[in-house]
Coordinates of C-alpha atoms in Angstrom, one line a residue:
X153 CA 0.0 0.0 0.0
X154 CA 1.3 3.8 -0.9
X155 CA 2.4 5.3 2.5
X156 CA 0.3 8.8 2.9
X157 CA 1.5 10.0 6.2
X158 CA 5.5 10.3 8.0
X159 CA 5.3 7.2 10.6
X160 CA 3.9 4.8 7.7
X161 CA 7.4 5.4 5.6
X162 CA 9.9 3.5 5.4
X163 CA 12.2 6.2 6.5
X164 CA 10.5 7.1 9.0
X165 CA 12.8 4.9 11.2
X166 CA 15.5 6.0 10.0
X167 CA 14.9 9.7 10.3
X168 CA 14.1 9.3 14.2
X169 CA 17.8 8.0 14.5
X170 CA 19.0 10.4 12.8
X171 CA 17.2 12.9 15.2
X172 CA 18.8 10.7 17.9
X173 CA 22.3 11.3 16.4
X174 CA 21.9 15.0 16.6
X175 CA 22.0 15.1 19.9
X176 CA 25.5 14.1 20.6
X177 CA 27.9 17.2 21.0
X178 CA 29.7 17.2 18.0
X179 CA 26.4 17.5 15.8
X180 CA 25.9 20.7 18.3
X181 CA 24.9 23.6 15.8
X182 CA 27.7 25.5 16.8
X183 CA 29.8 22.8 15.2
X184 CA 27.5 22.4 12.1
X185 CA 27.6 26.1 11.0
X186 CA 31.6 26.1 11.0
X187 CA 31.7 23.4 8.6
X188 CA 32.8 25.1 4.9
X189 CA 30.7 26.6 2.5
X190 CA 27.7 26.2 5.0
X191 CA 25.6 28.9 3.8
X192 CA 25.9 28.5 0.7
X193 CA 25.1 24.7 0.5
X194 CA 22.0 25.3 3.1
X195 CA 20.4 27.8 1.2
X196 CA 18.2 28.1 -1.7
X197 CA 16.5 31.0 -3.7
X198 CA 13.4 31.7 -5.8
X199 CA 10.7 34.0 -6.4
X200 CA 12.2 36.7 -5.3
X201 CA 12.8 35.1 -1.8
X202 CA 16.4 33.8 0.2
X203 CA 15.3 30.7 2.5
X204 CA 18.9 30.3 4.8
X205 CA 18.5 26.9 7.1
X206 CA 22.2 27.0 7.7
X207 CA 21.0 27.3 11.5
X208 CA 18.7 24.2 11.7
X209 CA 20.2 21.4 13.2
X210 CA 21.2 19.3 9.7
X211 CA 23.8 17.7 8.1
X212 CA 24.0 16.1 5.0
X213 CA 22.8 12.5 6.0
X214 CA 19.8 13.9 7.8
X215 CA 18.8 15.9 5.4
X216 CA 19.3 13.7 2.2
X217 CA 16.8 11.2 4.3
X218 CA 14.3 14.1 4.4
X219 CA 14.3 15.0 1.2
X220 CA 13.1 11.4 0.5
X221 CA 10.5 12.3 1.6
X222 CA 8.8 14.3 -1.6
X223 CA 8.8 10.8 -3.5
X224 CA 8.0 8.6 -0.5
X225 CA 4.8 10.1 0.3
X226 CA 4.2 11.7 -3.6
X227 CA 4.4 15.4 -2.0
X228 CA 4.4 17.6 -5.0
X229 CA 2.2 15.1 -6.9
X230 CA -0.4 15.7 -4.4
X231 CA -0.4 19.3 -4.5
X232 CA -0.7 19.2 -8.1
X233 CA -4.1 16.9 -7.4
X234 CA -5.2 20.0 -5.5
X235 CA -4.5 22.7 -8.0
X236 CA -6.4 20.7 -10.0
X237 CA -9.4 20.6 -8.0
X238 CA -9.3 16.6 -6.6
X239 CA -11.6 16.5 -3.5
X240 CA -8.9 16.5 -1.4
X241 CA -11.0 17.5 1.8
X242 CA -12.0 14.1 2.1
X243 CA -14.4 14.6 5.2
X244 CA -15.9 17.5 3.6
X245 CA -15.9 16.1 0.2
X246 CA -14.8 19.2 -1.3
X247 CA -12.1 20.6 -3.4
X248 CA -9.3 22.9 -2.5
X249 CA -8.6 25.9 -4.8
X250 CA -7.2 28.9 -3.2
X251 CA -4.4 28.8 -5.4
X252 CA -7.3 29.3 -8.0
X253 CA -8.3 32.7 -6.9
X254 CA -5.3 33.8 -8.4
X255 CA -4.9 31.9 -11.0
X256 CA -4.1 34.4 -14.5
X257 CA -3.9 31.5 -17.3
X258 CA -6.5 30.2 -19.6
X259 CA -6.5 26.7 -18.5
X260 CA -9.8 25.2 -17.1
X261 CA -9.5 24.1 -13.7
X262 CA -12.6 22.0 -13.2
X263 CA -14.9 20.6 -10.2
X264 CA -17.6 18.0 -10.7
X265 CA -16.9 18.9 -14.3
X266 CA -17.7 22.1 -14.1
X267 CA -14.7 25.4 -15.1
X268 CA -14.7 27.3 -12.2
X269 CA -12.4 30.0 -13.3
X270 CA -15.6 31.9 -15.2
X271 CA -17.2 31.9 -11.8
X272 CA -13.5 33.4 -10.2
X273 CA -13.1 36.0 -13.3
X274 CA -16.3 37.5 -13.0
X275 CA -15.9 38.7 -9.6
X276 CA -12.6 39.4 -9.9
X277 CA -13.9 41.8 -12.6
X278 CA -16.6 42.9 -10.0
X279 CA -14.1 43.9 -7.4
X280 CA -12.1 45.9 -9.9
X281 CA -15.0 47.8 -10.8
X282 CA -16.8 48.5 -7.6
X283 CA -13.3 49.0 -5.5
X284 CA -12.7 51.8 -8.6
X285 CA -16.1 53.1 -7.9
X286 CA -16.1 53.7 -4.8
X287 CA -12.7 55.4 -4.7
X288 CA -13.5 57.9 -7.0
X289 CA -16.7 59.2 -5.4
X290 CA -19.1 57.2 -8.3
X291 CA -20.6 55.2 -5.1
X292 CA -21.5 57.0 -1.9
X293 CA -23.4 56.5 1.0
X294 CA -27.1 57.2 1.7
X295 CA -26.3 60.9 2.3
X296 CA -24.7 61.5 -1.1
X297 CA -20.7 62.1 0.7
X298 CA -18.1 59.8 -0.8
X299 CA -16.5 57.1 1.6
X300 CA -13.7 57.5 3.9
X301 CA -14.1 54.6 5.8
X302 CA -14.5 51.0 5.5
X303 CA -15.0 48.3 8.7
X304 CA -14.8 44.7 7.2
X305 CA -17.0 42.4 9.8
X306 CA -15.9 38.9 10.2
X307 CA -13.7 36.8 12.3
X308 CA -10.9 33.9 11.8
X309 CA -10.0 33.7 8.6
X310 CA -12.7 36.4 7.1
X311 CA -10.4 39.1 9.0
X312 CA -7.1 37.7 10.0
X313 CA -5.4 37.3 6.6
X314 CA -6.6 40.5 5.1
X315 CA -5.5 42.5 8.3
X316 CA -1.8 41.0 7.9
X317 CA -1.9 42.4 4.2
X318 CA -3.4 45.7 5.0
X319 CA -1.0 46.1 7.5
X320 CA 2.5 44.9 5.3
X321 CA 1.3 47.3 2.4
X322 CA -0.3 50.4 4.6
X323 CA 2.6 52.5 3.6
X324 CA 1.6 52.2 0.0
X325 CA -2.5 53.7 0.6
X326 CA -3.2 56.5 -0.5
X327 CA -4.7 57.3 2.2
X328 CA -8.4 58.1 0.6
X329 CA -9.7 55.3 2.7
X330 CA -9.4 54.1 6.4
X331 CA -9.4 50.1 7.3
X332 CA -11.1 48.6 10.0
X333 CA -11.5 45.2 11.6
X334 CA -15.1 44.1 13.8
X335 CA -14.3 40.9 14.3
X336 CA -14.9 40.1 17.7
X337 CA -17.8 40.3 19.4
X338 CA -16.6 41.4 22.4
X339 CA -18.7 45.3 22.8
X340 CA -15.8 47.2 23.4
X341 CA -14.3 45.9 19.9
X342 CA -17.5 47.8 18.5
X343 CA -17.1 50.7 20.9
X344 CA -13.7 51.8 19.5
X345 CA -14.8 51.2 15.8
X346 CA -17.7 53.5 16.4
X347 CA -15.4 55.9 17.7
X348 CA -13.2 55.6 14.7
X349 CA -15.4 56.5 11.8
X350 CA -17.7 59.0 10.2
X351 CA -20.9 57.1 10.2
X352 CA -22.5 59.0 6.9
X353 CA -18.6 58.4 5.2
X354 CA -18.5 54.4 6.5
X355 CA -18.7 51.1 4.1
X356 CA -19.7 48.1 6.1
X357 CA -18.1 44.9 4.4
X358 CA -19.8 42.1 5.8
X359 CA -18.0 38.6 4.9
X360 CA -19.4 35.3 6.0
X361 CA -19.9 32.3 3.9
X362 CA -22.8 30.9 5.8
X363 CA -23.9 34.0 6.6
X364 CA -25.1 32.8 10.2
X365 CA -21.5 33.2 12.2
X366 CA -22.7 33.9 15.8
X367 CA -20.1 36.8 16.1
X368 CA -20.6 38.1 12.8
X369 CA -24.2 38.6 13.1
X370 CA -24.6 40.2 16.5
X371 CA -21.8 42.3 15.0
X372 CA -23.9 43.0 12.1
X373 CA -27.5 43.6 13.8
X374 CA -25.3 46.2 16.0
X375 CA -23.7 47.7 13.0
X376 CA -27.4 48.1 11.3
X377 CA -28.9 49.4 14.6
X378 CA -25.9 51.7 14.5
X379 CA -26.4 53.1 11.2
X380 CA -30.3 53.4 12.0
X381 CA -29.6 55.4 14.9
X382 CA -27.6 57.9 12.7
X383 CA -30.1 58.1 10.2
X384 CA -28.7 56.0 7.7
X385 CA -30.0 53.9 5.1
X386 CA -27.7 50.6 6.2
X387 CA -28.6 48.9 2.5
X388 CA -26.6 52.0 0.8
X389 CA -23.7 51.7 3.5
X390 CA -23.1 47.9 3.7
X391 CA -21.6 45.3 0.8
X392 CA -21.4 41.4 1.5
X393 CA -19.1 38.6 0.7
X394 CA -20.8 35.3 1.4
X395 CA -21.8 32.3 -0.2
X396 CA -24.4 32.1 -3.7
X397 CA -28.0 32.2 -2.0
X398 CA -27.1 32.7 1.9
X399 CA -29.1 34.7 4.4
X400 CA -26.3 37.7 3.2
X401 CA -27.2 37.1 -0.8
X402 CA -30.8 37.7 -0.7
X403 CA -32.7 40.2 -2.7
X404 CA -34.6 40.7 0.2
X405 CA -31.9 42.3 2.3
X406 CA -30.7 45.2 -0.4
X407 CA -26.5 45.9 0.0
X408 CA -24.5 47.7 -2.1
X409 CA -23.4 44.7 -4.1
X410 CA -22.5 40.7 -3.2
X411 CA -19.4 39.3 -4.0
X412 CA -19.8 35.3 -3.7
X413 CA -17.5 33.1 -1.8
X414 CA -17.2 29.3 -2.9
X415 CA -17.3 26.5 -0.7
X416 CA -13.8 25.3 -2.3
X417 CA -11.4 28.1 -0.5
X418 CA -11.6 27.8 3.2
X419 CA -11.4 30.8 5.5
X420 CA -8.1 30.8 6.1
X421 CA -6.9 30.3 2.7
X422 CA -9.0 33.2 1.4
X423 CA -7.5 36.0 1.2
X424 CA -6.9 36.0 -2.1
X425 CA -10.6 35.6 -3.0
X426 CA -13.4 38.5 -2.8
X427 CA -12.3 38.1 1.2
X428 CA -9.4 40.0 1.3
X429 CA -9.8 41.1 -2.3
X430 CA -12.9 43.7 -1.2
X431 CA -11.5 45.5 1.4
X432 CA -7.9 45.5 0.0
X433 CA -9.1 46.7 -3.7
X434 CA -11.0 49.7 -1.6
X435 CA -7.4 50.3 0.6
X436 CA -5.2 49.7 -2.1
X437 CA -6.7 50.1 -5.3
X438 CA -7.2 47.0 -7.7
X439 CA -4.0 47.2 -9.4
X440 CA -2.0 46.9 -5.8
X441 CA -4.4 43.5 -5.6
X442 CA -3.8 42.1 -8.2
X443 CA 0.1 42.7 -8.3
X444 CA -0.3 40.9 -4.6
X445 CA -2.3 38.0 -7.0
X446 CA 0.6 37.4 -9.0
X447 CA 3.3 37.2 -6.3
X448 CA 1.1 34.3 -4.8
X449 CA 0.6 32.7 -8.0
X450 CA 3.8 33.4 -9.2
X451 CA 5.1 30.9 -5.1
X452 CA 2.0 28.7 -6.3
X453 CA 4.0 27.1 -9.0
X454 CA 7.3 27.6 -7.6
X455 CA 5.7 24.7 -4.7
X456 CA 4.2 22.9 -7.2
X457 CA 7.5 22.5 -9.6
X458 CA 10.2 23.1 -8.2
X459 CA 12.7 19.7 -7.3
X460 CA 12.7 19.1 -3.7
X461 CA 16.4 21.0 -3.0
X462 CA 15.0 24.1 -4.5
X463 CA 11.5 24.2 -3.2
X464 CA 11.1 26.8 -0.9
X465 CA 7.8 26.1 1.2
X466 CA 8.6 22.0 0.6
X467 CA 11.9 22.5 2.4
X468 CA 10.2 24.9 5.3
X469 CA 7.4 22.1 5.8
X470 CA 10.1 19.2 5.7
X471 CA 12.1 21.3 8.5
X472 CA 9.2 22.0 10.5
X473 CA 8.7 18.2 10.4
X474 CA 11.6 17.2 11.6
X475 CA 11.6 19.7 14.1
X476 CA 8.1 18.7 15.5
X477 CA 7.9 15.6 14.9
X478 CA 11.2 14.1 15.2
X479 CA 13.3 16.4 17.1
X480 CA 10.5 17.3 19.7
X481 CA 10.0 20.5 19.9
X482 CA 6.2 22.1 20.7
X483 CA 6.3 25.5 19.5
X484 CA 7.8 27.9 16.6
X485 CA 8.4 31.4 16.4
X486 CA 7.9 33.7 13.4
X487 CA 9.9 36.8 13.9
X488 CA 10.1 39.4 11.3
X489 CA 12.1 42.7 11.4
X490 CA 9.8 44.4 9.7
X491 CA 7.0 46.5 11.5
X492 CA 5.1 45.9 8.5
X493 CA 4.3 42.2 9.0
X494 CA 3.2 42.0 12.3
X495 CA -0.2 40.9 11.7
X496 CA 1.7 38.0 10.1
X497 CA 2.2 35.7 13.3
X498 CA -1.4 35.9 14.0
X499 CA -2.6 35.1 10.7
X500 CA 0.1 31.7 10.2
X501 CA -0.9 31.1 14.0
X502 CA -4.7 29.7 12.5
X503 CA -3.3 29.3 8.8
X504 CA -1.2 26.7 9.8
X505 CA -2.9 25.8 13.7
X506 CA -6.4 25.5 12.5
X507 CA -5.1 23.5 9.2
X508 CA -2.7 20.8 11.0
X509 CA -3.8 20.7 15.0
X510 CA -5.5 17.1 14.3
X511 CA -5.7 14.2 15.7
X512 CA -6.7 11.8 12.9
X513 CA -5.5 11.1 9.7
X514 CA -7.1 11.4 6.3
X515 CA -8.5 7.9 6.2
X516 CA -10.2 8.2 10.5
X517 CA -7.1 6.8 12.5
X518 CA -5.7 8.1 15.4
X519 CA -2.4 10.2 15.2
X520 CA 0.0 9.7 18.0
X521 CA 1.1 12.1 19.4
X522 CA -1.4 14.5 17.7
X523 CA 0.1 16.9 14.5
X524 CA 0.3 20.4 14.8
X525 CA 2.5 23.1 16.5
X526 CA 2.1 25.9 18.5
X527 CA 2.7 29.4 16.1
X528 CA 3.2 32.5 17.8
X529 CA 5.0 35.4 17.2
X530 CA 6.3 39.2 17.5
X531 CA 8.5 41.5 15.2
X532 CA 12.1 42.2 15.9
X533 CA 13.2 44.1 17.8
X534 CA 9.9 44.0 20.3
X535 CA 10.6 40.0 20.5
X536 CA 14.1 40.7 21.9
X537 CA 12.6 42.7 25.1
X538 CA 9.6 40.5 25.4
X539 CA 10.6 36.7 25.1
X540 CA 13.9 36.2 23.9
X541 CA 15.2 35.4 27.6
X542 CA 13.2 32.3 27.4
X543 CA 14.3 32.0 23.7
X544 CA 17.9 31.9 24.8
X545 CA 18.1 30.3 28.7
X546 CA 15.1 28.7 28.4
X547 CA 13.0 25.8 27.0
X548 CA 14.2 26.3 23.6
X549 CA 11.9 26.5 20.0
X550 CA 12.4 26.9 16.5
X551 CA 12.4 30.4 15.2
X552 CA 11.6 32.1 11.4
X553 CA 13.0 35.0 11.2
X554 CA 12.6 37.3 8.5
X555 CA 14.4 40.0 6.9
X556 CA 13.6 42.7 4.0
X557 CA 16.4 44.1 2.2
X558 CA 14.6 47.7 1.4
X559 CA 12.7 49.0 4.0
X560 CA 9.8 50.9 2.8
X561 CA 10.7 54.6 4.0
X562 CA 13.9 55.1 2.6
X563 CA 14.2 58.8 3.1
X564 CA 15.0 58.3 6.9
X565 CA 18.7 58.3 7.1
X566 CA 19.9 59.8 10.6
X567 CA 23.0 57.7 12.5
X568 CA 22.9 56.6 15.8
X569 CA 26.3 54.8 16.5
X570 CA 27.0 55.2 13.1
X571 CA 24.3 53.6 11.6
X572 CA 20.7 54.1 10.6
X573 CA 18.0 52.6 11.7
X574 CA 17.3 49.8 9.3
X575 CA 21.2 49.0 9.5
X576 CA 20.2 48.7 13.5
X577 CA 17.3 46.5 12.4
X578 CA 19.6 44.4 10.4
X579 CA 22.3 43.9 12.9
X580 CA 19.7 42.7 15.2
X581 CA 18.3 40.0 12.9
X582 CA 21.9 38.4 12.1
X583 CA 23.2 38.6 15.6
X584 CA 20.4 36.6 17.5
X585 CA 20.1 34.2 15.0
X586 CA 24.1 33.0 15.3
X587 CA 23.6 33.5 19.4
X588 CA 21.0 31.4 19.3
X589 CA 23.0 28.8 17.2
X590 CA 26.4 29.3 18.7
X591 CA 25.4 30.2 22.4
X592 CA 28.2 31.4 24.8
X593 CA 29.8 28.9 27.5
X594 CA 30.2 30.2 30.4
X595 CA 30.7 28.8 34.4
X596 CA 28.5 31.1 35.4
X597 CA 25.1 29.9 35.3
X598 CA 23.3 33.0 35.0
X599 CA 25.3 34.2 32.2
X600 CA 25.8 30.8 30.0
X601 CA 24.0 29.8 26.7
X602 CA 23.7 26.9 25.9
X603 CA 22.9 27.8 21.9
X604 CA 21.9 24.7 19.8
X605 CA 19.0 26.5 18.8
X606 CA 17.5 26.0 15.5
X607 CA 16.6 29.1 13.4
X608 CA 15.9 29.9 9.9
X609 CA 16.1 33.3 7.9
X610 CA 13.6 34.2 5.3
X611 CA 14.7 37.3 3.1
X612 CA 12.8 39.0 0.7
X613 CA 13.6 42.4 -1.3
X614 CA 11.4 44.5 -0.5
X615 CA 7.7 44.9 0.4
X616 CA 6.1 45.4 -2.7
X617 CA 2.4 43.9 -3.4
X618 CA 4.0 40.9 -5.2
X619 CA 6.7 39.8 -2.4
X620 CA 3.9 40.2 0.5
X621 CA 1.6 37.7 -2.1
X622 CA 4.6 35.2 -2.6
X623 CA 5.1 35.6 1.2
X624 CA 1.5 35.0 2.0
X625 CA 1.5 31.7 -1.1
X626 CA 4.7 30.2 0.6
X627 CA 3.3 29.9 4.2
X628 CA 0.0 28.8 3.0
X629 CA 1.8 25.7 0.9
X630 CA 4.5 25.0 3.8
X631 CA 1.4 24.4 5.9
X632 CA -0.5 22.1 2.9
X633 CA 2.9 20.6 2.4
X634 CA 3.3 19.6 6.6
X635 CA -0.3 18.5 6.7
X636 CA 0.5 15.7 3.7
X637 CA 3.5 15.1 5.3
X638 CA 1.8 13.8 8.6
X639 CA -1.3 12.0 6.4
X640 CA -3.9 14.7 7.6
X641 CA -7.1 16.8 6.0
X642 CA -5.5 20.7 6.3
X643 CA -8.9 21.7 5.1
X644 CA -11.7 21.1 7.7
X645 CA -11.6 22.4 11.4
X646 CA -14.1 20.3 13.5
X647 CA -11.9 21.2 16.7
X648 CA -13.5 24.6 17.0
X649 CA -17.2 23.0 16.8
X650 CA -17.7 21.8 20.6
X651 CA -17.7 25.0 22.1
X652 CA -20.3 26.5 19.6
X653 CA -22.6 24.3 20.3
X654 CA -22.2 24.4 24.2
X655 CA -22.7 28.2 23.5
X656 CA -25.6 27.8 21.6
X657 CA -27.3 26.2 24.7
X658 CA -26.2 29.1 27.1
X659 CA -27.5 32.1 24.5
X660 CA -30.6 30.3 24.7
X661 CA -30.7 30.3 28.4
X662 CA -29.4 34.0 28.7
X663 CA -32.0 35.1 26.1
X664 CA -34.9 33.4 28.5
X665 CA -33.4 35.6 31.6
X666 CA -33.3 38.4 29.8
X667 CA -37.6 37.8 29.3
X668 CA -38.2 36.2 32.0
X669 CA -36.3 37.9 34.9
X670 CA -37.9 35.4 37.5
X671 CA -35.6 32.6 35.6
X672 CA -32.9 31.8 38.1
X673 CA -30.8 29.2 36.0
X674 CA -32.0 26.7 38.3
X675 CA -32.3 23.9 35.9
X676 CA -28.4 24.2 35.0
X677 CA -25.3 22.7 36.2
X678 CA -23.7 24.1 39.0
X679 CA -20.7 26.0 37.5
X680 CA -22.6 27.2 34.9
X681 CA -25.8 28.5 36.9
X682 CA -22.9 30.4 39.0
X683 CA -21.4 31.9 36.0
X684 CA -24.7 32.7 34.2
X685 CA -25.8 34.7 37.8
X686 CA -22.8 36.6 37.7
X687 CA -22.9 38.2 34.3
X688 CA -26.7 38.9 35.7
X689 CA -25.4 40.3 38.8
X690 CA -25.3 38.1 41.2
X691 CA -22.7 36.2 43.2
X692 CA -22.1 32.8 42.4
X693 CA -24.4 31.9 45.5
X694 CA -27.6 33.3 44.1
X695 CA -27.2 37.3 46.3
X696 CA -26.8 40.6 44.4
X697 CA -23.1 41.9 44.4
X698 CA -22.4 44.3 46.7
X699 CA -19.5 44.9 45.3
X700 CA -19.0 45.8 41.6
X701 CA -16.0 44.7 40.0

């Protein structure tokens, strides 16, 4: 039978030796990155991007057993089954085709027979017009001023992804419009967007593919109360993206306009679909968009073509592999020193944590230990002052740090010490990555590192719309490319079900205190009924507070 998943492989054994043999002293990484011509033999470039691993703890023999990988378990072949449009979401039964959103060519890329690129042109073509629309005054709100604002309502991977990119490419706005993000439905999220914007000068963008999110509705119903309240017309201030024929695409409910989602990009592979494509068309304009489409499509190939030793994202997912699963580590870091990508972390963090944390494989059987890893992140030099102690003297993790050549704001040139502040930035970057290689022996405790602590360095030119879409393409196929690796669907995410449903039950019960005042909660379990009677006021004993905290 063809293996499908790491611990079915025949290498498999193998590799966890090889793991075993890293840890004697002389395969310590301060060792490994004296040996000649490192750099140069553990590092590879392409699409505009430099991926250095000379800092992850490999040699030769380890890593020629990894690469074995890619035919072992038919890597690249199945990520060509996926641009294709197999159903490879097998509990699901759906296809995957992000990398379909930005696909350019001519080629029919087909589901149950059916071309879906028509479907992906034609709002594509919607976007551009409306986002050009809009920006030049054609399309106002209901009191005739042009926008100045837009708040785009969802949550998970209807926000996160397009607040990473609006965030790397703010410096290249034009300022005529103002992004904001309702995602959670936590009031005081609301509160501060409301005390953002110009109500009369404010686009809603609503995006939900069900259309029936719990937190993006209450978030809506407030934003429509809102707008009421003001006077406004909410159908002239508010534009969905959902699913064809949802609650948010009916003719009964006037918007703006509708831009369909389809039910073969997930959330958080969507951002280069009318999810991130609305609100970034209206930030950016559509040409910046679509410049950010090609970078992605342009890493899209590169993973799906590219031999195994010159495969950017392969190699990143085959590391992270044998970092996880084989060396034992829990955690990785994403560190970039670059201000503009610090929404990054967060949006990797479900990208790649909502895709892999699984505990089955694709075919029902249980995965020990589980797959996944725990993303989290901070750019340099914030990370330095905030957890790099623990980084360095403490329970040690992987780390991705990345570096851009060209900062955007070039016109900043003043010395400190003889250097300016993107020189700073830069010295920075290189220096903890060879401290946390090398370390520093010392007989004092307090002051000794231990080093052996794998890193990799991602550099990319600049931060142009087409380098932040390769960026964003190459972190969405590293995480496809770990989740084949360890035989798992990437594509569905029943792990965040349980606690919707238990939430469902306790709205219900709220709503019934809220009309019926006499209901105590009585007919609840006792943690529950306690925490229920506080958010009413009480104590957990049934009393009125006395004390309000």
């Amino acid at each position: 039978m063809t293996s499908f998943r790491l611990d079915q492989t025949t290498v498999h054994q193998p590799l966890l030796q090889e793991a075993q043999r890293m840890q004697r002293p002389e395969n310590h990484l301060r060792r490994l990155i004296e040996t000649p011509d490192r750099l140069k033999r553990y590092s590879i470039e392409g699409c505009g991007m430099l991926l250095d691993y000379s800092r992850q703890r490999l040699d030769d023999a380890a890593r020629r057993l990894l690469f074995t990988l890619e035919d072992a378990l038919r890597l690249r072949q199945r990520f060509g089954a996926m641009c294709a449009g197999e159903k490879i979401n097998v509990t699901e039964n759906r296809a995957v085709l992000h990398t379909a959103a930005r696909a350019f060519g001519d080629d029919p890329i087909r589901v149950d027979g059916r071309d879906v690129m028509p479907e992906i042109r034609r709002v594509r073509d919607q976007m551009k017009q409306f986002s050009e629309q809009v920006r030049s005054g054609a399309i106002t709100g209901s009191t005739g001023k042009p926008f100045r604002h837009v708040v785009v309502i969802g949550i998970g991977g209807s926000y996160l992804g397009t607040e990473f990119v609006s965030t790397a490419l703010a410096a290249l706005s034009d300022r005529r419009l103002t992004l904001h993000y309702l995602a959670n439905v936590d009031i005081h999220n609301f509160g501060a967007v409301a005390a953002a914007i110009d109500p009369e000068t404010t686009l809603w963008v609503v995006i939900s593919k069900s259309y029936t999110t719990a937190e993006t509705s209450a978030n809506t119903h407030q934003a429509e109360q809102f707008m009421r309240d003001k006077g406004l017309d909410p159908a002239r201030h508010t534009v969905t993206v959902t699913s064809k024929g949802s609650p948010g695409d009916d003719p009964a409910r006037p918007v703006l306009q509708t831009f369909h989602m389809f039910d073969f990009i997930g959330g958080r592979y969507s951002v280069t679909s009318a999810v991130g494509g609305v609100p970034l068309s209206l930030l950016l304009g559509y040409d910046r968009f679509e410049a950010f489409l090609l970078g992605a499509a342009e890493m899209d190939r590169h993973a799906l073509e590219a031999p195994v030793a010159k495969n950017l994202p392969l190699i990143a997912a085959l590391i992270s592999i044998w970092n996880t699963s084989l060396l034992g580590y829990g955690q990785q870091a994403i560190i970039p020193y670059a201000s503009p990508l610090a929404k990054l972390a967060p949006h990797v963090q479900q990208l790649n944590m909502e895709s892999n944390g699984k505990a089955a494989d694709i075919q029902g059987d249980s995965l020990e230990p589980p797959a996944g890893v725990v993303i989290f992140g901070e750019p340099g030099t914030n990370a330095q002052h905030s957890f790099f102690q623990l980084a360095h003297q403490g329970h040690p993790f992987p780390i991705e740090f990345i570096g851009v050549r060209t900062p955007q704001y070039t016109q900043y040139t003043a010395r400190s010490k003889g250097v300016t502040n993107h020189q700073e930035l830069w010295a920075n970057l290189v220096a903890q990555a060879n401290a946390l290689a090398a370390g520093r022996p010392s007989e004092d405790r307090t002051r000794h590192f231990e080093g052996n602590r794998p890193s990799s360095t991602l550099v990319l030119e600049d931060l142009q719309p087409i380098n932040v879409g390769r960026l964003l393409s190459f972190y969405e196929a590293r995480t496809v490319y770990e989740g084949f690796i360890w035989g798992i669907n990437s594509f569905d995410q029943f792990g965040v079900e349980l606690g919707k449903v238990l939430a469902d039950d306790l709205r219900m019960r709220i709503a019934r205190r809220n009309s019926e005042p006499d209901y105590d909660f009585g007919d609840m379990d006792d943690i529950g009924r306690g925490y229920l009677r506080l958010l009413f006021g009480e104590s957990f004993r049934g009393r009125v507070l006395s004390v309000k905290f």
